[in-house]
PDB file of C-alpha atoms in Angstrom:
ATOM      1  CA  MET A 951      20.046  52.484 -20.509  1.00  0.00           C
ATOM      2  CA  ARG A 952      20.822  49.842 -23.112  1.00  0.00           C
ATOM      3  CA  ALA A 953      22.448  51.156 -26.286  1.00  0.00           C
ATOM      4  CA  PRO A 954      22.100  48.971 -29.409  1.00  0.00           C
ATOM      5  CA  ALA A 955      24.697  49.886 -32.021  1.00  0.00           C
ATOM      6  CA  GLN A 956      25.684  48.902 -35.534  1.00  0.00           C
ATOM      7  CA  VAL A 957      29.306  47.751 -35.540  1.00  0.00           C
ATOM      8  CA  ARG A 958      31.738  46.624 -38.222  1.00  0.00           C
ATOM      9  CA  ALA A 959      34.982  47.133 -36.389  1.00  0.00           C
ATOM     10  CA  ASP A 960      36.236  43.543 -36.670  1.00  0.00           C
ATOM     11  CA  HIS A 961      35.335  43.000 -40.343  1.00  0.00           C
ATOM     12  CA  ASP A 962      35.204  46.493 -41.813  1.00  0.00           C
ATOM     13  CA  GLY A 963      38.486  46.008 -43.693  1.00  0.00           C
ATOM     14  CA  ASN A 964      37.458  42.649 -45.299  1.00  0.00           C
ATOM     15  CA  PRO A 965      35.992  43.257 -48.774  1.00  0.00           C
ATOM     16  CA  ASN A 966      34.266  39.833 -48.754  1.00  0.00           C
ATOM     17  CA  ILE A 967      32.060  40.647 -45.758  1.00  0.00           C
ATOM     18  CA  GLU A 968      32.396  44.374 -44.989  1.00  0.00           C
ATOM     19  CA  ASP A 969      28.849  44.988 -46.242  1.00  0.00           C
ATOM     20  CA  ILE A 970      27.329  42.716 -43.546  1.00  0.00           C
ATOM     21  CA  VAL A 971      25.971  44.702 -40.576  1.00  0.00           C
ATOM     22  CA  LEU A 972      26.128  43.346 -36.992  1.00  0.00           C
ATOM     23  CA  THR A 973      23.758  44.856 -34.440  1.00  0.00           C
ATOM     24  CA  VAL A 974      24.313  44.188 -30.703  1.00  0.00           C
ATOM     25  CA  PRO A 975      23.785  46.187 -27.496  1.00  0.00           C
ATOM     26  CA  GLU A 976      26.559  47.623 -25.369  1.00  0.00           C
ATOM     27  CA  THR A 977      27.230  46.713 -21.717  1.00  0.00           C
ATOM     28  CA  TYR A 978      24.648  48.294 -19.380  1.00  0.00           C
ATOM     29  CA  MET A 979      22.794  47.939 -16.061  1.00  0.00           C
ATOM     30  CA  LEU A 980      19.702  45.702 -16.003  1.00  0.00           C
ATOM     31  CA  CYS A 981      17.802  43.771 -13.333  1.00  0.00           C
ATOM     32  CA  PRO A 982      15.608  41.490 -15.439  1.00  0.00           C
ATOM     33  CA  THR A 983      12.026  40.961 -14.388  1.00  0.00           C
ATOM     34  CA  GLY A 984      11.403  38.055 -16.784  1.00  0.00           C
ATOM     35  CA  MET A 985      10.333  40.321 -19.689  1.00  0.00           C
ATOM     36  CA  ASP A 986      13.745  41.854 -20.449  1.00  0.00           C
ATOM     37  CA  SER A 987      15.648  40.863 -23.579  1.00  0.00           C
ATOM     38  CA  ASP A 988      18.159  41.999 -26.183  1.00  0.00           C
ATOM     39  CA  VAL A 989      18.462  41.317 -29.931  1.00  0.00           C
ATOM     40  CA  VAL A 990      21.436  40.095 -31.959  1.00  0.00           C
ATOM     41  CA  ALA A 991      21.085  40.715 -35.708  1.00  0.00           C
ATOM     42  CA  LEU A 992      23.133  40.131 -38.858  1.00  0.00           C
ATOM     43  CA  SER A 993      21.752  41.837 -41.969  1.00  0.00           C
ATOM     44  CA  ASN A 994      22.741  42.196 -45.648  1.00  0.00           C
ATOM     45  CA  VAL A 995      24.106  38.621 -45.677  1.00  0.00           C
ATOM     46  CA  GLY A 996      22.506  37.726 -49.035  1.00  0.00           C
ATOM     47  CA  THR A 997      23.115  34.165 -50.236  1.00  0.00           C
ATOM     48  CA  ARG A 998      26.137  33.634 -48.038  1.00  0.00           C
ATOM     49  CA  TRP A 999      26.053  31.115 -45.196  1.00  0.00           C
ATOM     50  CA  LEU A1000      26.546  31.794 -41.480  1.00  0.00           C
ATOM     51  CA  LYS A1001      28.064  29.294 -39.057  1.00  0.00           C
ATOM     52  CA  GLY A1002      28.622  30.078 -35.381  1.00  0.00           C
ATOM     53  CA  TYR A1003      26.906  30.538 -32.006  1.00  0.00           C
ATOM     54  CA  VAL A1004      25.483  32.925 -29.420  1.00  0.00           C
ATOM     55  CA  GLN A1005      25.965  31.979 -25.731  1.00  0.00           C
ATOM     56  CA  LEU A1006      24.517  33.458 -22.539  1.00  0.00           C
ATOM     57  CA  ASP A1007      26.496  32.873 -19.289  1.00  0.00           C
ATOM     58  CA  PHE A1008      26.377  33.801 -15.627  1.00  0.00           C
ATOM     59  CA  VAL A1009      29.653  35.366 -14.478  1.00  0.00           C
ATOM     60  CA  ILE A1010      30.702  33.636 -11.253  1.00  0.00           C
ATOM     61  CA  PRO A1011      31.957  36.152  -8.643  1.00  0.00           C
ATOM     62  CA  ASP A1012      35.570  36.343  -7.462  1.00  0.00           C
ATOM     63  CA  ASN A1013      37.014  35.301 -10.836  1.00  0.00           C
ATOM     64  CA  GLY A1014      35.171  31.982 -10.689  1.00  0.00           C
ATOM     65  CA  GLY A1015      34.660  31.778 -14.447  1.00  0.00           C
ATOM     66  CA  ARG A1016      31.280  31.380 -16.125  1.00  0.00           C
ATOM     67  CA  GLN A1017      28.229  29.160 -15.902  1.00  0.00           C
ATOM     68  CA  VAL A1018      26.356  28.482 -19.159  1.00  0.00           C
ATOM     69  CA  VAL A1019      22.690  29.511 -19.153  1.00  0.00           C
ATOM     70  CA  GLN A1020      21.881  28.862 -22.820  1.00  0.00           C
ATOM     71  CA  ARG A1021      23.663  28.451 -26.158  1.00  0.00           C
ATOM     72  CA  TRP A1022      22.247  28.930 -29.676  1.00  0.00           C
ATOM     73  CA  ASP A1023      24.153  27.265 -32.538  1.00  0.00           C
ATOM     74  CA  VAL A1024      23.839  28.819 -35.985  1.00  0.00           C
ATOM     75  CA  LEU A1025      24.060  27.215 -39.451  1.00  0.00           C
ATOM     76  CA  GLN A1026      21.922  28.994 -42.023  1.00  0.00           C
ATOM     77  CA  GLU A1027      21.776  31.041 -45.213  1.00  0.00           C
ATOM     78  CA  GLY A1028      20.946  34.760 -45.216  1.00  0.00           C
ATOM     79  CA  ASP A1029      20.179  37.251 -42.444  1.00  0.00           C
ATOM     80  CA  TYR A1030      20.049  36.192 -38.805  1.00  0.00           C
ATOM     81  CA  ARG A1031      18.069  37.565 -35.847  1.00  0.00           C
ATOM     82  CA  LEU A1032      17.934  36.237 -32.258  1.00  0.00           C
ATOM     83  CA  GLU A1033      16.106  37.647 -29.221  1.00  0.00           C
ATOM     84  CA  ILE A1034      17.874  36.746 -25.964  1.00  0.00           C
ATOM     85  CA  VAL A1035      15.528  36.699 -22.949  1.00  0.00           C
ATOM     86  CA  TYR A1036      17.334  37.093 -19.626  1.00  0.00           C
ATOM     87  CA  PRO A1037      16.304  35.069 -16.535  1.00  0.00           C
ATOM     88  CA  ALA A1038      14.446  37.048 -13.891  1.00  0.00           C
ATOM     89  CA  TRP A1039      16.710  38.620 -11.274  1.00  0.00           C
ATOM     90  CA  GLU A1040      15.194  36.687  -8.338  1.00  0.00           C
ATOM     91  CA  THR A1041      16.154  33.393 -10.066  1.00  0.00           C
ATOM     92  CA  TRP A1042      19.861  34.241 -10.333  1.00  0.00           C
ATOM     93  CA  PRO A1043      22.208  32.213  -8.076  1.00  0.00           C
ATOM     94  CA  GLU A1044      22.869  33.786  -4.696  1.00  0.00           C
ATOM     95  CA  GLY A1045      25.707  36.311  -4.884  1.00  0.00           C
ATOM     96  CA  PHE A1046      25.707  36.601  -8.719  1.00  0.00           C
ATOM     97  CA  PHE A1047      25.239  40.054 -10.253  1.00  0.00           C
ATOM     98  CA  GLU A1048      26.493  39.819 -13.878  1.00  0.00           C
ATOM     99  CA  MET A1049      25.514  38.051 -17.129  1.00  0.00           C
ATOM    100  CA  HIS A1050      27.670  37.896 -20.256  1.00  0.00           C
ATOM    101  CA  VAL A1051      26.865  37.291 -23.936  1.00  0.00           C
ATOM    102  CA  ASP A1052      29.431  35.909 -26.372  1.00  0.00           C
ATOM    103  CA  LEU A1053      28.919  35.595 -30.145  1.00  0.00           C
ATOM    104  CA  ALA A1054      30.965  34.561 -33.170  1.00  0.00           C
ATOM    105  CA  PHE A1055      29.940  33.996 -36.821  1.00  0.00           C
ATOM    106  CA  GLU A1056      31.927  32.602 -39.737  1.00  0.00           C
ATOM    107  CA  VAL A1057      30.813  33.497 -43.261  1.00  0.00           C
ATOM    108  CA  TYR A1058      31.016  30.967 -46.168  1.00  0.00           C
ATOM    109  CA  PRO A1059      29.989  31.196 -49.834  1.00  0.00           C
ATOM    110  CA  THR A1060      27.889  27.977 -49.800  1.00  0.00           C
ATOM    111  CA  GLU A1061      26.295  25.457 -47.429  1.00  0.00           C
ATOM    112  CA  ALA A1062      28.789  22.754 -48.421  1.00  0.00           C
ATOM    113  CA  ASP A1063      31.674  25.103 -47.590  1.00  0.00           C
ATOM    114  CA  ALA A1064      30.085  25.974 -44.229  1.00  0.00           C
ATOM    115  CA  ARG A1065      29.604  22.322 -43.252  1.00  0.00           C
ATOM    116  CA  ALA A1066      33.129  21.386 -44.400  1.00  0.00           C
ATOM    117  CA  GLY A1067      34.707  24.511 -42.878  1.00  0.00           C
ATOM    118  CA  ILE A1068      36.492  25.487 -46.126  1.00  0.00           C
ATOM    119  CA  ASN A1069      36.644  28.661 -48.269  1.00  0.00           C
ATOM    120  CA  LEU A1070      36.038  30.916 -45.235  1.00  0.00           C
ATOM    121  CA  LEU A1071      35.161  34.476 -46.316  1.00  0.00           C
ATOM    122  CA  GLY A1072      35.606  36.081 -42.887  1.00  0.00           C
ATOM    123  CA  THR A1073      34.584  36.162 -39.216  1.00  0.00           C
ATOM    124  CA  ILE A1074      32.170  38.524 -37.468  1.00  0.00           C
ATOM    125  CA  GLY A1075      31.588  39.125 -33.786  1.00  0.00           C
ATOM    126  CA  PRO A1076      34.393  37.788 -31.623  1.00  0.00           C
ATOM    127  CA  GLY A1077      35.279  41.297 -30.477  1.00  0.00           C
ATOM    128  CA  HIS A1078      31.736  42.342 -29.575  1.00  0.00           C
ATOM    129  CA  PRO A1079      30.438  40.575 -26.465  1.00  0.00           C
ATOM    130  CA  TRP A1080      28.467  42.529 -23.871  1.00  0.00           C
ATOM    131  CA  ASP A1081      27.432  42.298 -20.202  1.00  0.00           C
ATOM    132  CA  ILE A1082      24.443  43.228 -18.082  1.00  0.00           C
ATOM    133  CA  PHE A1083      24.842  44.069 -14.380  1.00  0.00           C
ATOM    134  CA  CYS A1084      22.283  43.994 -11.569  1.00  0.00           C
ATOM    135  CA  LEU A1085      23.428  45.533  -8.277  1.00  0.00           C
ATOM    136  CA  ALA A1086      19.995  45.985  -6.723  1.00  0.00           C
ATOM    137  CA  GLU A1087      18.854  44.203  -3.575  1.00  0.00           C
ATOM    138  CA  ARG A1088      17.446  40.758  -4.364  1.00  0.00           C
ATOM    139  CA  PRO A1089      13.640  40.759  -4.169  1.00  0.00           C
ATOM    140  CA  THR A1090      12.082  38.559  -1.519  1.00  0.00           C
ATOM    141  CA  ALA A1091      10.154  35.671  -2.984  1.00  0.00           C
ATOM    142  CA  THR A1092       6.523  35.575  -1.855  1.00  0.00           C
ATOM    143  CA  PRO A1093       5.880  32.262  -0.103  1.00  0.00           C
ATOM    144  CA  SER A1094       3.042  30.219  -1.459  1.00  0.00           C
ATOM    145  CA  PRO A1095       0.117  29.847   0.956  1.00  0.00           C
ATOM    146  CA  SER A1096       0.097  26.476   2.633  1.00  0.00           C
ATOM    147  CA  PRO A1097      -3.011  24.440   1.929  1.00  0.00           C
ATOM    148  CA  ALA A1098      -5.413  24.050   4.852  1.00  0.00           C
ATOM    149  CA  PRO A1099      -5.083  20.684   6.554  1.00  0.00           C
ATOM    150  CA  SER A1100      -7.808  18.299   5.562  1.00  0.00           C
ATOM    151  CA  PRO A1101     -10.143  17.233   8.382  1.00  0.00           C
ATOM    152  CA  THR A1102      -9.452  13.839   9.904  1.00  0.00           C
ATOM    153  CA  PRO A1103     -12.185  11.434   8.804  1.00  0.00           C
ATOM    154  CA  THR A1104     -14.298   9.924  11.596  1.00  0.00           C
ATOM    155  CA  LEU A1105     -14.557   6.156  11.584  1.00  0.00           C
ATOM    156  CA  THR A1106     -18.186   5.018  11.425  1.00  0.00           C
ATOM    157  CA  PRO A1107     -18.736   1.525  12.844  1.00  0.00           C
ATOM    158  CA  THR A1108     -20.222  -0.912  10.374  1.00  0.00           C
ATOM    159  CA  PRO A1109     -23.219  -2.880  11.716  1.00  0.00           C
ATOM    160  CA  GLY A1110     -22.197  -6.409  12.700  1.00  0.00           C
ATOM    161  CA  VAL A1111     -18.441  -5.638  12.478  1.00  0.00           C
ATOM    162  CA  VAL A1112     -16.374  -5.078  15.617  1.00  0.00           C
ATOM    163  CA  PRO A1113     -13.885  -2.245  14.978  1.00  0.00           C
ATOM    164  CA  PRO A1114     -10.235  -3.089  15.735  1.00  0.00           C
ATOM    165  CA  LEU A1115      -8.777  -2.004  19.047  1.00  0.00           C
ATOM    166  CA  PRO A1116      -6.570   1.127  18.922  1.00  0.00           C
ATOM    167  CA  PRO A1117      -2.823   0.437  19.077  1.00  0.00           C
ATOM    168  CA  THR A1118      -1.338   0.364  22.563  1.00  0.00           C
ATOM    169  CA  PRO A1119       1.089   3.298  23.068  1.00  0.00           C
ATOM    170  CA  PRO A1120       4.670   2.256  23.884  1.00  0.00           C
ATOM    171  CA  SER A1121       5.518   2.158  27.588  1.00  0.00           C
ATOM    172  CA  PRO A1122       8.138   4.603  28.880  1.00  0.00           C
ATOM    173  CA  PRO A1123      11.578   3.145  29.653  1.00  0.00           C
ATOM    174  CA  GLY A1124      11.748   1.373  32.986  1.00  0.00           C
ATOM    175  CA  SER A1125       7.995   0.924  33.453  1.00  0.00           C
ATOM    176  CA  PRO A1126       6.519  -2.607  33.856  1.00  0.00           C
ATOM    177  CA  PRO A1127       4.799  -4.051  30.795  1.00  0.00           C
ATOM    178  CA  VAL A1128       1.097  -3.457  30.585  1.00  0.00           C
ATOM    179  CA  ALA A1129      -1.008  -6.538  29.961  1.00  0.00           C
ATOM    180  CA  THR A1130      -3.131  -6.332  26.868  1.00  0.00           C
ATOM    181  CA  PRO A1131      -6.816  -7.063  27.670  1.00  0.00           C
ATOM    182  CA  THR A1132      -8.045 -10.292  26.114  1.00  0.00           C
ATOM    183  CA  THR A1133     -11.399 -10.176  24.420  1.00  0.00           C
ATOM    184  CA  ILE A1134     -13.468 -13.325  25.173  1.00  0.00           C
ATOM    185  CA  PRO A1135     -15.944 -14.093  22.411  1.00  0.00           C
ATOM    186  CA  PRO A1136     -19.570 -14.708  23.543  1.00  0.00           C
ATOM    187  CA  VAL A1137     -20.499 -18.370  24.161  1.00  0.00           C
ATOM    188  CA  ALA A1138     -23.496 -19.662  22.256  1.00  0.00           C
ATOM    189  CA  PRO A1139     -26.322 -21.091  24.464  1.00  0.00           C
ATOM    190  CA  PRO A1140     -26.469 -24.933  24.627  1.00  0.00           C
ATOM    191  CA  VAL A1141     -28.752 -26.640  22.146  1.00  0.00           C
ATOM    192  CA  PRO A1142     -31.515 -28.642  23.982  1.00  0.00           C
ATOM    193  CA  LEU A1143     -31.525 -32.380  23.250  1.00  0.00           C
ATOM    194  CA  PRO A1144     -34.733 -34.061  22.020  1.00  0.00           C
ATOM    195  CA  ALA A1145     -36.846 -35.926  24.613  1.00  0.00           C
ATOM    196  CA  ASP A1146     -36.399 -39.367  22.992  1.00  0.00           C
ATOM    197  CA  PRO A1147     -33.191 -39.415  20.964  1.00  0.00           C
ATOM    198  CA  THR A1148     -33.101 -41.934  18.179  1.00  0.00           C
ATOM    199  CA  PRO A1149     -29.758 -43.647  17.536  1.00  0.00           C
ATOM    200  CA  LEU A1150     -28.206 -42.665  14.226  1.00  0.00           C
ATOM    201  CA  PRO A1151     -27.713 -45.430  11.657  1.00  0.00           C
ATOM    202  CA  THR A1152     -23.954 -44.986  11.981  1.00  0.00           C
ATOM    203  CA  GLU A1153     -23.886 -45.855  15.700  1.00  0.00           C
ATOM    204  CA  PRO A1154     -22.466 -49.356  16.527  1.00  0.00           C
ATOM    205  CA  LEU A1155     -24.874 -52.143  17.490  1.00  0.00           C
ATOM    206  CA  ASP A1156     -24.559 -54.368  20.514  1.00  0.00           C
ATOM    207  CA  GLY A1157     -21.409 -56.444  20.388  1.00  0.00           C
ATOM    208  CA  GLU A1158     -19.673 -54.320  17.699  1.00  0.00           C
ATOM    209  CA  LEU A1159     -16.477 -52.421  18.261  1.00  0.00           C
ATOM    210  CA  LEU A1160     -16.875 -48.791  19.216  1.00  0.00           C
ATOM    211  CA  GLY A1161     -15.127 -47.009  16.357  1.00  0.00           C
ATOM    212  CA  ARG A1162     -11.377 -47.588  16.456  1.00  0.00           C
ATOM    213  CA  THR A1163     -10.989 -47.799  20.244  1.00  0.00           C
ATOM    214  CA  GLY A1164     -11.423 -51.643  20.410  1.00  0.00           C
ATOM    215  CA  VAL A1165     -13.730 -51.401  23.439  1.00  0.00           C
ATOM    216  CA  GLU A1166     -16.663 -53.831  23.268  1.00  0.00           C
ATOM    217  CA  ARG A1167     -20.144 -53.075  24.532  1.00  0.00           C
ATOM    218  CA  PHE A1168     -21.638 -55.696  26.934  1.00  0.00           C
ATOM    219  CA  PRO A1169     -24.790 -57.432  25.598  1.00  0.00           C
ATOM    220  CA  THR A1170     -27.996 -56.456  27.282  1.00  0.00           C
ATOM    221  CA  PRO A1171     -29.940 -59.088  29.321  1.00  0.00           C
ATOM    222  CA  ILE A1172     -33.130 -58.650  27.323  1.00  0.00           C
ATOM    223  CA  PRO A1173     -32.459 -61.434  24.690  1.00  0.00           C
ATOM    224  CA  TRP A1174     -31.702 -63.980  27.525  1.00  0.00           C
ATOM    225  CA  LEU A1175     -35.012 -63.258  29.268  1.00  0.00           C
ATOM    226  CA  ILE A1176     -36.914 -63.623  26.017  1.00  0.00           C
ATOM    227  CA  GLY A1177     -35.281 -67.078  25.388  1.00  0.00           C
ATOM    228  CA  LEU A1178     -36.205 -68.250  28.888  1.00  0.00           C
ATOM    229  CA  ALA A1179     -39.813 -67.201  28.422  1.00  0.00           C
ATOM    230  CA  LEU A1180     -40.018 -69.007  25.096  1.00  0.00           C
ATOM    231  CA  TRP A1181     -38.532 -72.192  26.633  1.00  0.00           C
ATOM    232  CA  ILE A1182     -41.107 -72.189  29.488  1.00  0.00           C
ATOM    233  CA  ALA A1183     -43.939 -71.530  27.062  1.00  0.00           C
ATOM    234  CA  GLY A1184     -42.770 -74.407  24.874  1.00  0.00           C
ATOM    235  CA  GLY A1185     -42.646 -76.773  27.848  1.00  0.00           C
ATOM    236  CA  ILE A1186     -46.178 -75.915  28.901  1.00  0.00           C
ATOM    237  CA  ALA A1187     -47.437 -76.496  25.367  1.00  0.00           C
ATOM    238  CA  LEU A1188     -45.784 -79.944  25.192  1.00  0.00           C
ATOM    239  CA  GLY A1189     -47.305 -80.937  28.551  1.00  0.00           C
ATOM    240  CA  ARG A1190     -50.781 -80.050  27.416  1.00  0.00           C
ATOM    241  CA  ARG A1191     -50.406 -82.153  24.252  1.00  0.00           C
ATOM    242  CA  ALA A1192     -49.233 -85.161  26.304  1.00  0.00           C
ATOM    243  CA  ARG A1193     -52.296 -84.975  28.592  1.00  0.00           C
ATOM    244  CA  ARG A1194     -54.671 -84.851  25.617  1.00  0.00           C
ATOM    245  CA  ARG A1195     -53.122 -87.991  24.082  1.00  0.00           C
ATOM    246  CA  SER A1196     -53.420 -89.881  27.364  1.00  0.00           C
ATOM    247  CA  ARG A1197     -57.158 -89.220  27.592  1.00  0.00           C
ATOM    248  CA  MET A1198     -57.855 -90.488  24.132  1.00  0.00           C
TER     249      MET A1198
END
């Protein structure tokens, strides 16, 4: 059981501060559950100023020293009260079983004296630290339930879009390489040509160069036949005119 007590042992003989009352617990057994705490209190301070600290430490086993949990610095006028909440036992480092509280307060007549550290009236608390011990078996932390795995979404093929092929698994060592199948795209059907194609205006005419190849196209015989026919027709016409003139 914890045993808070009013103590004046370290300042009872100082007339400047012997009327100030310090209240702290004594060392006791405690396995904190997260709701356990103790109170440090200084009362009957009046207009005097307090300067100091309260510090909570873990005691490292095998004379390993201390590990600071929290520290509260003090610089104020009048009475002081602090509730120290201990960490839950299951959160203590493995193998630790003791916590320790240190405290020390200097008393000054004014704020300026307290900040400058002059005109000290007296000191309270260095001889009154306390411990808490927990020797119980460490509680087993309850594991958090693992979330259920989310279902794997099914790929729905989009109309008109060919889904990608699945990746080829790696071949075991020493096995021959596996040829990846080649997908041949469909060939569009041939477009039928018109029955009587008409040459485009950009096509070369007879006798012109074919593009940039320099190959000439041979002239067709049709213009030569037309000239021959015209020459024969002209000769016949001239013969007829000569006969008419000879008859006249």
